Amino acid sequence: MAFLIPRKRFGSAGEPPAAAADQREGMAAGFDFSTPYKRITLEDARNALDDVLALVTNPEVKARLDQVKERGGQDPKNVVFTVMPILVEVFSKVIELYEFPPGQSGTIQFMLAVREHSREISIRRRVSKIADCFVAANMMHMAEAMLGGIGSATHQG
């Protein structure tokens, strides 16, 4: 799965369309990334993370992830380019069920919504278990950052 970056289209005179100018003004006003587009209940957050965990522990997906983890190695750049697309692909299958848009932006929105429940040890444990599936232990800090900075919980159970 490749990342698709939207490109702004410019008019014949090289000027951005009015919509793009309006979008830039909104961006200039600032966007609070700590506030998700959509909220999710604690129960739904637990269920969704359980669904993601079920997907990443599926033997076929796990084999893919193990191969990518090995290829990503110790280099953070490689981890981002090899792990992130699979992370987004897996999360997209689940988050659509909870009315988040599929893809990278939906995954970010979902993790921001889950982050509201990050004081719950059960949420942190689930996120840590998911992160374990995506990266080697020495890169856990990076996985937790990709997952909204939620992990950091010991998950013995």
Coordinates of N, CA and C in Angstrom, one line a residue:
M1 N 0.9 -1.2 0.0 CA 0.0 0.0 0.0 C 0.9 1.2 0.0
A2 N 0.7 2.1 -0.9 CA 1.6 3.3 -1.0 C 0.9 4.5 -0.4
F3 N 1.7 5.4 0.0 CA 1.1 6.7 0.5 C 0.7 7.5 -0.6
L4 N -0.4 8.1 -0.6 CA -0.8 9.0 -1.6 C -0.9 10.4 -1.0
I5 N -0.1 11.3 -1.6 CA 0.0 12.6 -1.0 C -0.8 13.5 -2.0
P6 N -1.8 14.2 -1.5 CA -2.6 15.0 -2.4 C -1.8 16.2 -2.9
R7 N -1.9 16.5 -4.2 CA -1.2 17.6 -4.7 C -2.2 18.7 -5.0
K8 N -1.7 19.9 -4.7 CA -2.6 21.0 -5.0 C -2.5 21.3 -6.5
R9 N -3.7 21.6 -7.1 CA -3.7 21.9 -8.5 C -3.8 23.5 -8.6
F10 N -3.0 23.9 -9.6 CA -3.0 25.4 -9.8 C -3.6 25.7 -11.1
G11 N -4.2 26.9 -11.2 CA -4.8 27.4 -12.4 C -3.8 27.7 -13.5
S12 N -4.3 28.1 -14.6 CA -3.4 28.4 -15.8 C -2.4 29.5 -15.5
A13 N -2.7 30.4 -14.6 CA -1.7 31.5 -14.3 C -0.8 31.1 -13.2
G14 N -0.9 29.8 -12.7 CA 0.0 29.4 -11.7 C -0.5 29.8 -10.3
E15 N -1.7 30.4 -10.2 CA -2.3 30.8 -9.0 C -3.1 29.6 -8.3
P16 N -3.0 29.4 -7.0 CA -3.8 28.4 -6.4 C -5.2 28.7 -6.5
P17 N -6.1 27.7 -6.6 CA -7.5 28.0 -6.6 C -8.0 28.6 -5.3
A18 N -9.1 29.2 -5.3 CA -9.6 29.8 -4.1 C -9.7 28.9 -2.9
A19 N -10.2 27.6 -3.2 CA -10.3 26.7 -2.1 C -9.0 26.4 -1.4
A20 N -7.9 26.3 -2.2 CA -6.6 26.1 -1.6 C -6.2 27.3 -0.8
A21 N -6.5 28.5 -1.2 CA -6.2 29.7 -0.4 C -7.0 29.6 0.9
D22 N -8.3 29.3 0.9 CA -9.1 29.2 2.1 C -8.5 28.1 3.0
Q23 N -8.0 27.0 2.4 CA -7.5 25.9 3.2 C -6.2 26.4 3.9
R24 N -5.4 27.2 3.2 CA -4.1 27.7 3.8 C -4.4 28.6 4.9
E25 N -5.5 29.4 4.8 CA -5.9 30.4 5.9 C -6.3 29.6 7.1
G26 N -7.1 28.5 6.9 CA -7.5 27.7 8.0 C -6.3 27.0 8.7
M27 N -5.3 26.6 7.9 CA -4.1 26.0 8.5 C -3.3 27.1 9.2
A28 N -3.3 28.3 8.7 CA -2.5 29.3 9.3 C -3.1 29.7 10.7
A29 N -4.4 29.6 10.7 CA -5.1 29.9 12.0 C -4.7 28.8 13.1
G30 N -4.2 27.7 12.6 CA -3.8 26.6 13.5 C -4.8 25.6 13.7
F31 N -4.3 24.4 13.8 CA -5.2 23.2 14.0 C -4.7 22.5 15.3
D32 N -5.5 22.3 16.2 CA -5.2 21.6 17.4 C -5.2 20.1 17.2
F33 N -4.0 19.5 17.0 CA -4.0 18.0 16.7 C -4.3 17.2 17.9
S34 N -4.4 17.8 19.1 CA -4.8 17.0 20.3 C -6.3 16.8 20.3
T35 N -7.0 17.5 19.5 CA -8.5 17.3 19.5 C -8.8 16.4 18.3
P36 N -9.3 15.2 18.5 CA -9.7 14.4 17.4 C -10.9 14.9 16.6
Y37 N -11.0 14.5 15.4 CA -12.2 14.8 14.6 C -13.4 14.2 15.2
K38 N -13.2 13.0 15.8 CA -14.3 12.2 16.3 C -13.9 11.6 17.6
R39 N -14.8 11.4 18.5 CA -14.5 10.8 19.7 C -14.9 9.3 19.6
I40 N -14.3 8.5 20.5 CA -14.6 7.1 20.6 C -14.8 6.8 22.0
T41 N -15.8 5.9 22.4 CA -16.0 5.5 23.7 C -14.8 4.6 24.2
L42 N -14.6 4.5 25.5 CA -13.6 3.6 26.0 C -13.9 2.1 25.5
E43 N -15.1 1.7 25.6 CA -15.4 0.4 25.2 C -15.1 0.2 23.7
D44 N -15.5 1.1 22.8 CA -15.2 1.0 21.4 C -13.7 1.0 21.2
A45 N -13.0 1.9 21.9 CA -11.5 1.9 21.8 C -10.9 0.5 22.1
R46 N -11.4 -0.1 23.2 CA -10.9 -1.4 23.6 C -11.2 -2.4 22.5
N47 N -12.5 -2.4 22.0 CA -12.9 -3.3 21.0 C -12.1 -3.2 19.7
A48 N -11.9 -1.9 19.3 CA -11.2 -1.6 18.0 C -9.7 -2.1 18.1
L49 N -9.1 -1.8 19.3 CA -7.7 -2.2 19.4 C -7.6 -3.8 19.5
D50 N -8.6 -4.4 20.1 CA -8.7 -5.9 20.1 C -8.8 -6.4 18.7
D51 N -9.6 -5.7 17.8 CA -9.8 -6.1 16.4 C -8.5 -6.0 15.7
V52 N -7.8 -4.9 15.9 CA -6.4 -4.7 15.3 C -5.5 -5.7 15.7
L53 N -5.5 -6.0 17.0 CA -4.6 -7.1 17.6 C -4.9 -8.4 16.9
A54 N -6.2 -8.7 16.7 CA -6.5 -10.0 16.1 C -6.0 -10.0 14.7
L55 N -6.1 -8.9 14.0 CA -5.6 -8.9 12.6 C -4.0 -9.1 12.6
V56 N -3.3 -8.4 13.4 CA -1.9 -8.4 13.3 C -1.3 -9.7 13.9
T57 N -2.1 -10.5 14.6 CA -1.7 -11.8 15.1 C -2.1 -12.9 14.1
N58 N -2.9 -12.6 13.1 CA -3.3 -13.5 12.1 C -2.0 -14.1 11.4
P59 N -1.8 -15.4 11.3 CA -0.6 -15.9 10.7 C -0.1 -15.3 9.4
E60 N -1.0 -15.0 8.5 CA -0.6 -14.4 7.2 C 0.0 -13.0 7.4
V61 N -0.7 -12.2 8.2 CA -0.3 -10.8 8.5 C 0.9 -10.8 9.3
K62 N 1.0 -11.7 10.3 CA 2.2 -11.8 11.2 C 3.4 -12.1 10.4
A63 N 3.3 -13.0 9.4 CA 4.5 -13.4 8.6 C 4.9 -12.1 7.8
R64 N 4.0 -11.4 7.3 CA 4.3 -10.1 6.5 C 5.0 -9.1 7.5
L65 N 4.5 -9.0 8.7 CA 5.0 -8.0 9.6 C 6.4 -8.5 10.1
D66 N 6.6 -9.8 10.3 CA 8.0 -10.2 10.7 C 9.0 -10.0 9.6
Q67 N 8.6 -10.2 8.4 CA 9.5 -9.9 7.3 C 9.8 -8.4 7.2
V68 N 8.8 -7.5 7.4 CA 9.0 -6.1 7.3 C 9.9 -5.6 8.5
K69 N 9.6 -6.2 9.7 CA 10.4 -5.8 10.9 C 11.9 -6.1 10.7
E70 N 12.1 -7.3 10.1 CA 13.5 -7.6 9.8 C 14.2 -6.7 8.8
R71 N 13.4 -6.4 7.8 CA 13.9 -5.5 6.7 C 14.1 -4.0 7.3
G72 N 13.2 -3.6 8.1 CA 13.2 -2.3 8.7 C 14.5 -2.1 9.6
G73 N 14.8 -3.2 10.3 CA 16.0 -3.1 11.1 C 16.0 -2.0 12.1
Q74 N 17.2 -1.4 12.3 CA 17.5 -0.4 13.3 C 17.3 1.0 12.7
D75 N 17.1 1.2 11.4 CA 17.0 2.5 10.8 C 15.6 3.0 10.9
P76 N 15.4 4.1 11.6 CA 14.0 4.7 11.7 C 13.4 5.0 10.4
K77 N 14.2 5.5 9.4 CA 13.7 5.8 8.1 C 13.1 4.5 7.4
N78 N 13.9 3.5 7.5 CA 13.4 2.2 6.9 C 12.1 1.7 7.6
V79 N 12.1 1.9 8.9 CA 10.9 1.5 9.7 C 9.7 2.2 9.2
V80 N 9.8 3.6 9.0 CA 8.7 4.4 8.5 C 8.2 3.9 7.1
F81 N 9.2 3.7 6.3 CA 8.8 3.4 4.9 C 8.3 1.9 4.7
T82 N 8.7 1.0 5.6 CA 8.3 -0.4 5.5 C 7.1 -0.7 6.4
V83 N 7.1 -0.2 7.6 CA 6.1 -0.6 8.6 C 4.9 0.3 8.5
M84 N 5.0 1.6 8.3 CA 3.9 2.5 8.3 C 2.8 2.1 7.3
P85 N 3.2 1.8 6.1 CA 2.1 1.4 5.1 C 1.3 0.2 5.6
I86 N 1.9 -0.8 6.2 CA 1.2 -2.0 6.7 C 0.4 -1.6 7.9
L87 N 0.9 -0.8 8.8 CA 0.2 -0.3 9.9 C -1.1 0.4 9.5
V88 N -1.0 1.3 8.5 CA -2.2 2.0 8.0 C -3.2 1.0 7.4
E89 N -2.7 0.1 6.6 CA -3.5 -0.9 5.9 C -4.3 -1.7 7.0
V90 N -3.7 -2.2 8.0 CA -4.3 -3.0 9.0 C -5.3 -2.2 9.8
F91 N -4.9 -1.0 10.2 CA -5.8 -0.1 11.0 C -7.0 0.3 10.2
S92 N -6.8 0.5 8.9 CA -7.9 0.9 8.0 C -9.1 -0.1 8.0
K93 N -8.7 -1.3 8.0 CA -9.7 -2.4 8.0 C -10.6 -2.3 9.2
V94 N -10.1 -1.9 10.3 CA -10.8 -1.9 11.6 C -11.5 -0.5 11.8
I95 N -10.8 0.6 11.5 CA -11.3 1.9 11.9 C -12.6 2.3 11.1
E96 N -12.7 1.7 9.9 CA -13.9 2.0 9.1 C -15.1 1.6 9.8
L97 N -15.0 0.5 10.6 CA -16.2 -0.1 11.3 C -16.6 0.9 12.4
Y98 N -15.7 1.8 12.8 CA -16.0 2.8 13.9 C -16.1 4.2 13.3
E99 N -16.4 4.2 12.0 CA -16.8 5.4 11.3 C -15.6 6.4 11.2
F100 N -14.4 5.9 11.1 CA -13.2 6.7 10.8 C -12.9 6.5 9.3
P101 N -12.4 7.5 8.7 CA -12.0 7.3 7.3 C -10.8 6.3 7.2
P102 N -10.8 5.5 6.1 CA -9.6 4.6 6.0 C -8.4 5.4 5.5
G103 N -7.2 4.9 5.7 CA -6.0 5.5 5.3 C -5.3 6.2 6.4
Q104 N -4.2 6.9 6.0 CA -3.3 7.5 7.0 C -4.0 8.5 7.9
S105 N -4.8 9.4 7.3 CA -5.5 10.4 8.1 C -6.5 9.8 9.1
G106 N -7.2 8.8 8.6 CA -8.2 8.1 9.5 C -7.5 7.4 10.6
T107 N -6.3 6.8 10.4 CA -5.5 6.1 11.4 C -5.1 7.2 12.4
I108 N -4.6 8.3 12.0 CA -4.2 9.4 12.9 C -5.4 9.8 13.7
Q109 N -6.5 10.1 13.1 CA -7.7 10.5 13.8 C -8.1 9.5 14.8
F110 N -8.1 8.2 14.4 CA -8.4 7.1 15.4 C -7.5 7.1 16.6
M111 N -6.2 7.2 16.3 CA -5.2 7.1 17.4 C -5.4 8.4 18.3
L112 N -5.7 9.5 17.8 CA -6.0 10.7 18.6 C -7.2 10.5 19.5
A113 N -8.2 9.8 18.9 CA -9.4 9.6 19.7 C -9.1 8.5 20.8
V114 N -8.3 7.5 20.5 CA -8.0 6.5 21.5 C -7.1 7.1 22.5
R115 N -6.3 8.1 22.2 CA -5.4 8.8 23.1 C -6.1 9.4 24.3
E116 N -7.4 9.8 24.0 CA -8.2 10.3 25.1 C -8.4 9.3 26.3
H117 N -8.2 8.1 26.0 CA -8.3 7.0 27.0 C -7.0 6.5 27.4
S118 N -5.9 7.2 27.2 CA -4.6 6.7 27.4 C -4.2 6.5 28.9
R119 N -5.1 7.0 29.8 CA -4.8 6.8 31.2 C -5.2 5.4 31.6
E120 N -6.0 4.8 30.8 CA -6.5 3.4 31.1 C -5.4 2.4 30.8
I121 N -5.0 1.7 31.8 CA -3.9 0.7 31.6 C -4.3 -0.3 30.5
S122 N -5.6 -0.7 30.4 CA -6.0 -1.6 29.4 C -5.7 -1.1 27.9
I123 N -5.9 0.2 27.8 CA -5.6 0.8 26.4 C -4.1 0.8 26.2
R124 N -3.3 1.2 27.2 CA -1.9 1.2 27.0 C -1.3 -0.2 26.7
R125 N -1.9 -1.2 27.4 CA -1.4 -2.5 27.1 C -1.7 -3.0 25.7
R126 N -2.9 -2.7 25.3 CA -3.3 -3.1 23.9 C -2.4 -2.4 22.9
V127 N -2.2 -1.1 23.1 CA -1.3 -0.4 22.1 C 0.1 -0.9 22.1
S128 N 0.6 -1.3 23.3 CA 2.0 -1.8 23.4 C 2.0 -3.2 22.7
K129 N 1.0 -4.0 22.9 CA 1.0 -5.3 22.2 C 1.0 -5.1 20.7
I130 N 0.2 -4.2 20.2 CA 0.1 -3.9 18.8 C 1.5 -3.4 18.3
A131 N 2.1 -2.5 19.0 CA 3.4 -2.0 18.7 C 4.5 -3.1 18.6
D132 N 4.4 -4.0 19.5 CA 5.3 -5.2 19.5 C 5.3 -5.9 18.2
C133 N 4.1 -6.0 17.6 CA 3.9 -6.7 16.3 C 4.6 -6.0 15.1
F134 N 4.7 -4.7 15.3 CA 5.2 -3.9 14.2 C 6.7 -3.6 14.1
V135 N 7.3 -3.5 15.3 CA 8.7 -3.2 15.3 C 9.5 -4.0 16.4
A136 N 10.8 -4.0 16.2 CA 11.6 -4.7 17.2 C 11.6 -3.9 18.5
A137 N 11.9 -4.6 19.6 CA 11.9 -4.0 20.9 C 12.7 -2.7 21.0
N138 N 13.8 -2.7 20.4 CA 14.7 -1.5 20.5 C 14.1 -0.3 19.7
M139 N 13.1 -0.5 18.9 CA 12.5 0.6 18.2 C 11.1 0.9 18.7
M140 N 10.8 0.4 19.9 CA 9.5 0.6 20.5 C 9.1 2.0 20.6
H141 N 10.0 2.9 21.0 CA 9.7 4.3 21.1 C 9.1 4.9 19.8
M142 N 9.6 4.4 18.7 CA 9.1 4.9 17.4 C 7.7 4.3 17.1
A143 N 7.5 3.1 17.5 CA 6.2 2.5 17.2 C 5.1 3.2 18.1
E144 N 5.5 3.5 19.3 CA 4.6 4.2 20.2 C 4.3 5.6 19.7
A145 N 5.3 6.2 19.1 CA 5.0 7.6 18.5 C 4.1 7.5 17.4
M146 N 4.3 6.4 16.5 CA 3.4 6.2 15.4 C 2.0 5.9 15.8
L147 N 1.8 5.3 17.0 CA 0.5 5.0 17.5 C 0.0 6.0 18.5
G148 N 0.4 7.2 18.3 CA -0.1 8.3 19.1 C 0.5 8.5 20.5
G149 N 1.7 7.9 20.7 CA 2.4 8.1 22.0 C 1.7 7.5 23.1
I150 N 0.9 6.4 22.9 CA 0.1 5.9 24.0 C 0.8 4.7 24.7
G151 N 1.5 3.9 24.1 CA 2.1 2.7 24.7 C 2.7 2.8 26.1
S152 N 3.9 2.4 26.2 CA 4.7 2.5 27.5 C 4.0 1.8 28.6
A153 N 3.3 0.8 28.4 CA 2.7 0.0 29.5 C 3.3 -1.4 29.4
T154 N 3.6 -2.0 30.5 CA 4.0 -3.4 30.5 C 2.8 -4.2 30.3
H155 N 2.9 -5.2 29.4 CA 1.7 -6.0 29.1 C 1.9 -7.5 29.4
Q156 N 1.9 -7.8 30.7 CA 2.1 -9.2 31.1 C 0.7 -9.9 31.0
G157 N -0.3 -9.2 30.7 CA -1.6 -10.0 30.7 C -2.6 -9.4 29.9

